[in-house]
Amino acid sequence: MIKTISWNEGAVVMIDQRALPHEERYITCRTYQDVIAAINTMAIRGAPAVGIAAAMGIALGTLNAPEGQIETDFYRICEDFARTRPTAVNLFWAIDRMKTRFEGELVSAPHVEAEEIKKALTEEALRILEEDIEANRQMGAHGKDLIQDGDTILTHCNAGALATGGYGTALGVIRAAHEEGKRIHVLVDETRPLLQGARLTAWEMHREGIGATLITDSMAGSLMQRGMVNLVLVGADRIAANGDTANKIGTYSLAVLAKENRVPLYVAAPLSTIDRRTRTGREIPIEERSEDEVLGFHGTRIAPQGFHACNPAFDVTPKKYITAIITEKGIITKPFGRKIKGIFGDSAGYRPRSGPKTS
Ligand code: MRU
């Protein structure tokens, strides 16, 4: 199994996704600032993986906090992580989980030893990792039935083991169908500008022996029009309460093309990606990354000097283009708003506080 991120004797170890597919190297983060740098530079990326990294980073930072300073350090570290990437809600969800645990420890025993708090935070971060892997397996079990023997599935970006604690969301569903013996083929969108499809999804599919072909993003519509795609399957960075979904830039175009060509589009995401505080997609903050990612690649400039680019990292697919949402609790069909409410029960325990300001 691909080990995206792990906790190793007071350090956070992660596969360096910037080096893939050419080199499989690991980085060891010994401070929480190392973890923040790994998130900012995309050494680790993908909504659930960023959430797990933040949880481990918070545990790591608190572990290194001097006696008497744990509480102030803890909240400052949480704030620092909250400033890393604004779109994927799993980050804020994970920070909230850590806060809930931290406050729970203090409330349950006001004079609790610092060591106990540190232990509890490490435990919570590891629990988040384990729960994510389990959720992905459940998504696979639910979602695999949407894939028929002989299907060709188009996917965008990387929603695989590398984007999660392991196994993957969209790629987890694909893995589950493959493990069941279904003969499937995957069309991998290269996913400009950072090529998460070409570099990461292609690497995962190749390793697993799942038949796959790389395409440029602009080929998708034509392949759908020619009847060569049975379904589109993507991950998500944030799903609003009404079902509108933010995912890697290019997903919206795929969704419109899928509807035009009567190809179903499924989103696979854990419940930690559903943000019930965000009512519609219009409220989802979209990360704008450096124009350098578009103007060049791997240090080589591809546009004329002095030329500028824009670089929104995500887009929002309105709910009307989404056929269903695959979660660990089952498949959510329309109307999403009502069914999302239902899947959370009454909203028990859902009180996120760390999200970035939305309009
Ligand atoms: O900018 P990235 O690489 O973090 O974007 C990742 C995506 O958009 C994924 O599709 C999404 O996080 C789902 S991952 C299970």
GROMACS .gro file of N, CA, C and O in nm, residues 281-325:
model
  180
  281GLY      N    1  -2.224   2.671  -0.357
  281GLY     CA    2  -2.089   2.681  -0.414
  281GLY      C    3  -2.038   2.824  -0.423
  281GLY      O    4  -1.916   2.846  -0.422
  282ARG      N    5  -2.128   2.919  -0.431
  282ARG     CA    6  -2.086   3.059  -0.442
  282ARG      C    7  -2.006   3.105  -0.320
  282ARG      O    8  -1.929   3.199  -0.326
  283GLU      N    9  -2.028   3.039  -0.208
  283GLU     CA   10  -1.959   3.079  -0.084
  283GLU      C   11  -1.823   3.011  -0.066
  283GLU      O   12  -1.754   3.036   0.031
  284ILE      N   13  -1.788   2.922  -0.158
  284ILE     CA   14  -1.661   2.847  -0.139
  284ILE      C   15  -1.543   2.935  -0.183
  284ILE      O   16  -1.538   2.981  -0.297
  285PRO      N   17  -1.447   2.959  -0.092
  285PRO     CA   18  -1.330   3.040  -0.132
  285PRO      C   19  -1.241   2.959  -0.228
  285PRO      O   20  -1.212   2.842  -0.203
  286ILE      N   21  -1.202   3.021  -0.336
  286ILE     CA   22  -1.119   2.953  -0.435
  286ILE      C   23  -0.974   3.001  -0.423
  286ILE      O   24  -0.946   3.120  -0.433
  287GLU      N   25  -0.885   2.905  -0.403
  287GLU     CA   26  -0.743   2.938  -0.388
  287GLU      C   27  -0.685   2.987  -0.521
  287GLU      O   28  -0.703   2.923  -0.624
  288GLU      N   29  -0.617   3.100  -0.516
  288GLU     CA   30  -0.547   3.152  -0.633
  288GLU      C   31  -0.399   3.126  -0.608
  288GLU      O   32  -0.342   3.173  -0.510
  289ARG      N   33  -0.337   3.046  -0.693
  289ARG     CA   34  -0.196   3.012  -0.672
  289ARG      C   35  -0.106   3.098  -0.763
  289ARG      O   36  -0.156   3.171  -0.849
  290SER      N   37   0.021   3.084  -0.746
  290SER     CA   38   0.117   3.167  -0.820
  290SER      C   39   0.102   3.148  -0.971
  290SER      O   40   0.085   3.036  -1.021
  291GLU      N   41   0.114   3.259  -1.044
  291GLU     CA   42   0.105   3.252  -1.191
  291GLU      C   43   0.222   3.172  -1.249
  291GLU      O   44   0.213   3.120  -1.359
  292ASP      N   45   0.328   3.158  -1.173
  292ASP     CA   46   0.445   3.084  -1.223
  292ASP      C   47   0.410   2.938  -1.257
  292ASP      O   48   0.472   2.877  -1.344
  293GLU      N   49   0.310   2.883  -1.186
  293GLU     CA   50   0.271   2.743  -1.212
  293GLU      C   51   0.214   2.728  -1.353
  293GLU      O   52   0.218   2.620  -1.412
  294VAL      N   53   0.157   2.836  -1.406
  294VAL     CA   54   0.096   2.832  -1.540
  294VAL      C   55   0.197   2.876  -1.646
  294VAL      O   56   0.201   2.823  -1.758
  295LEU      N   57   0.281   2.971  -1.608
  295LEU     CA   58   0.376   3.029  -1.705
  295LEU      C   59   0.493   2.936  -1.736
  295LEU      O   60   0.564   2.955  -1.834
  296GLY      N   61   0.512   2.835  -1.651
  296GLY     CA   62   0.624   2.744  -1.673
  296GLY      C   63   0.600   2.611  -1.607
  296GLY      O   64   0.497   2.591  -1.542
  297PHE      N   65   0.693   2.520  -1.627
  297PHE     CA   66   0.682   2.391  -1.558
  297PHE      C   67   0.820   2.339  -1.526
  297PHE      O   68   0.910   2.343  -1.610
  298HIS      N   69   0.838   2.292  -1.401
  298HIS     CA   70   0.967   2.238  -1.354
  298HIS      C   71   1.081   2.334  -1.387
  298HIS      O   72   1.184   2.293  -1.439
  299GLY      N   73   1.054   2.461  -1.362
  299GLY     CA   74   1.161   2.560  -1.378
  299GLY      C   75   1.182   2.608  -1.521
  299GLY      O   76   1.268   2.693  -1.545
  300THR      N   77   1.108   2.554  -1.618
  300THR     CA   78   1.126   2.598  -1.757
  300THR      C   79   1.010   2.688  -1.796
  300THR      O   80   0.894   2.648  -1.787
  301ARG      N   81   1.041   2.809  -1.839
  301ARG     CA   82   0.937   2.904  -1.880
  301ARG      C   83   0.878   2.858  -2.013
  301ARG      O   84   0.950   2.821  -2.106
  302ILE      N   85   0.742   2.858  -2.020
  302ILE     CA   86   0.679   2.816  -2.146
  302ILE      C   87   0.604   2.931  -2.213
  302ILE      O   88   0.554   2.916  -2.323
  303ALA      N   89   0.592   3.045  -2.147
  303ALA     CA   90   0.524   3.161  -2.206
  303ALA      C   91   0.627   3.273  -2.221
  303ALA      O   92   0.729   3.271  -2.154
  304PRO      N   93   0.599   3.368  -2.310
  304PRO     CA   94   0.696   3.476  -2.329
  304PRO      C   95   0.723   3.552  -2.199
  304PRO      O   96   0.632   3.566  -2.116
  305GLN      N   97   0.844   3.598  -2.183
  305GLN     CA   98   0.879   3.681  -2.066
  305GLN      C   99   0.786   3.802  -2.063
  305GLN      O  100   0.751   3.855  -2.168
  306GLY      N  101   0.745   3.842  -1.945
  306GLY     CA  102   0.661   3.961  -1.932
  306GLY      C  103   0.513   3.931  -1.948
  306GLY      O  104   0.429   4.018  -1.928
  307PHE      N  105   0.480   3.808  -1.986
  307PHE     CA  106   0.339   3.769  -2.002
  307PHE      C  107   0.285   3.725  -1.867
  307PHE      O  108   0.359   3.672  -1.785
  308HIS      N  109   0.155   3.747  -1.843
  308HIS     CA  110   0.098   3.710  -1.714
  308HIS      C  111  -0.007   3.601  -1.729
  308HIS      O  112  -0.060   3.578  -1.836
  309ALA      N  113  -0.036   3.534  -1.616
  309ALA     CA  114  -0.134   3.425  -1.618
  309ALA      C  115  -0.221   3.435  -1.493
  309ALA      O  116  -0.181   3.497  -1.394
  310CYS      N  117  -0.338   3.376  -1.498
  310CYS     CA  118  -0.415   3.361  -1.374
  310CYS      C  119  -0.415   3.214  -1.338
  310CYS      O  120  -0.391   3.128  -1.423
  311ASN      N  121  -0.438   3.184  -1.211
  311ASN     CA  122  -0.422   3.045  -1.167
  311ASN      C  123  -0.516   3.006  -1.053
  311ASN      O  124  -0.473   2.974  -0.943
  312PRO      N  125  -0.648   3.007  -1.082
  312PRO     CA  126  -0.739   2.956  -0.978
  312PRO      C  127  -0.720   2.804  -0.969
  312PRO      O  128  -0.729   2.734  -1.070
  313ALA      N  129  -0.694   2.753  -0.849
  313ALA     CA  130  -0.661   2.610  -0.836
  313ALA      C  131  -0.784   2.520  -0.840
  313ALA      O  132  -0.773   2.399  -0.860
  314PHE      N  133  -0.901   2.577  -0.818
  314PHE     CA  134  -1.023   2.496  -0.810
  314PHE      C  135  -1.137   2.565  -0.884
  314PHE      O  136  -1.131   2.685  -0.911
  315ASP      N  137  -1.240   2.490  -0.916
  315ASP     CA  138  -1.364   2.550  -0.966
  315ASP      C  139  -1.482   2.484  -0.895
  315ASP      O  140  -1.465   2.386  -0.821
  316VAL      N  141  -1.599   2.540  -0.918
  316VAL     CA  142  -1.718   2.487  -0.851
  316VAL      C  143  -1.811   2.428  -0.956
  316VAL      O  144  -1.846   2.494  -1.054
  317THR      N  145  -1.850   2.304  -0.936
  317THR     CA  146  -1.946   2.239  -1.023
  317THR      C  147  -2.084   2.249  -0.958
  317THR      O  148  -2.105   2.194  -0.848
  318PRO      N  149  -2.178   2.319  -1.022
  318PRO     CA  150  -2.312   2.327  -0.964
  318PRO      C  151  -2.375   2.189  -0.953
  318PRO      O  152  -2.350   2.100  -1.034
  319LYS      N  153  -2.457   2.172  -0.852
  319LYS     CA  154  -2.514   2.039  -0.819
  319LYS      C  155  -2.590   1.976  -0.936
  319LYS      O  156  -2.596   1.854  -0.947
  320LYS      N  157  -2.644   2.059  -1.023
  320LYS     CA  158  -2.726   2.001  -1.132
  320LYS      C  159  -2.643   1.913  -1.226
  320LYS      O  160  -2.699   1.830  -1.297
  321TYR      N  161  -2.512   1.930  -1.225
  321TYR     CA  162  -2.427   1.849  -1.314
  321TYR      C  163  -2.380   1.720  -1.248
  321TYR      O  164  -2.311   1.641  -1.311
  322ILE      N  165  -2.413   1.703  -1.121
  322ILE     CA  166  -2.361   1.586  -1.046
  322ILE      C  167  -2.469   1.479  -1.035
  322ILE      O  168  -2.580   1.506  -0.991
  323THR      N  169  -2.436   1.358  -1.077
  323THR     CA  170  -2.534   1.249  -1.075
  323THR      C  171  -2.555   1.200  -0.932
  323THR      O  172  -2.668   1.180  -0.888
  324ALA      N  173  -2.446   1.178  -0.860
  324ALA     CA  174  -2.456   1.131  -0.721
  324ALA      C  175  -2.323   1.154  -0.650
  324ALA      O  176  -2.219   1.172  -0.715
  325ILE      N  177  -2.330   1.155  -0.517
  325ILE     CA  178  -2.210   1.174  -0.435
  325ILE      C  179  -2.188   1.045  -0.355
  325ILE      O  180  -2.278   1.000  -0.283
   0.00000   0.00000   0.00000
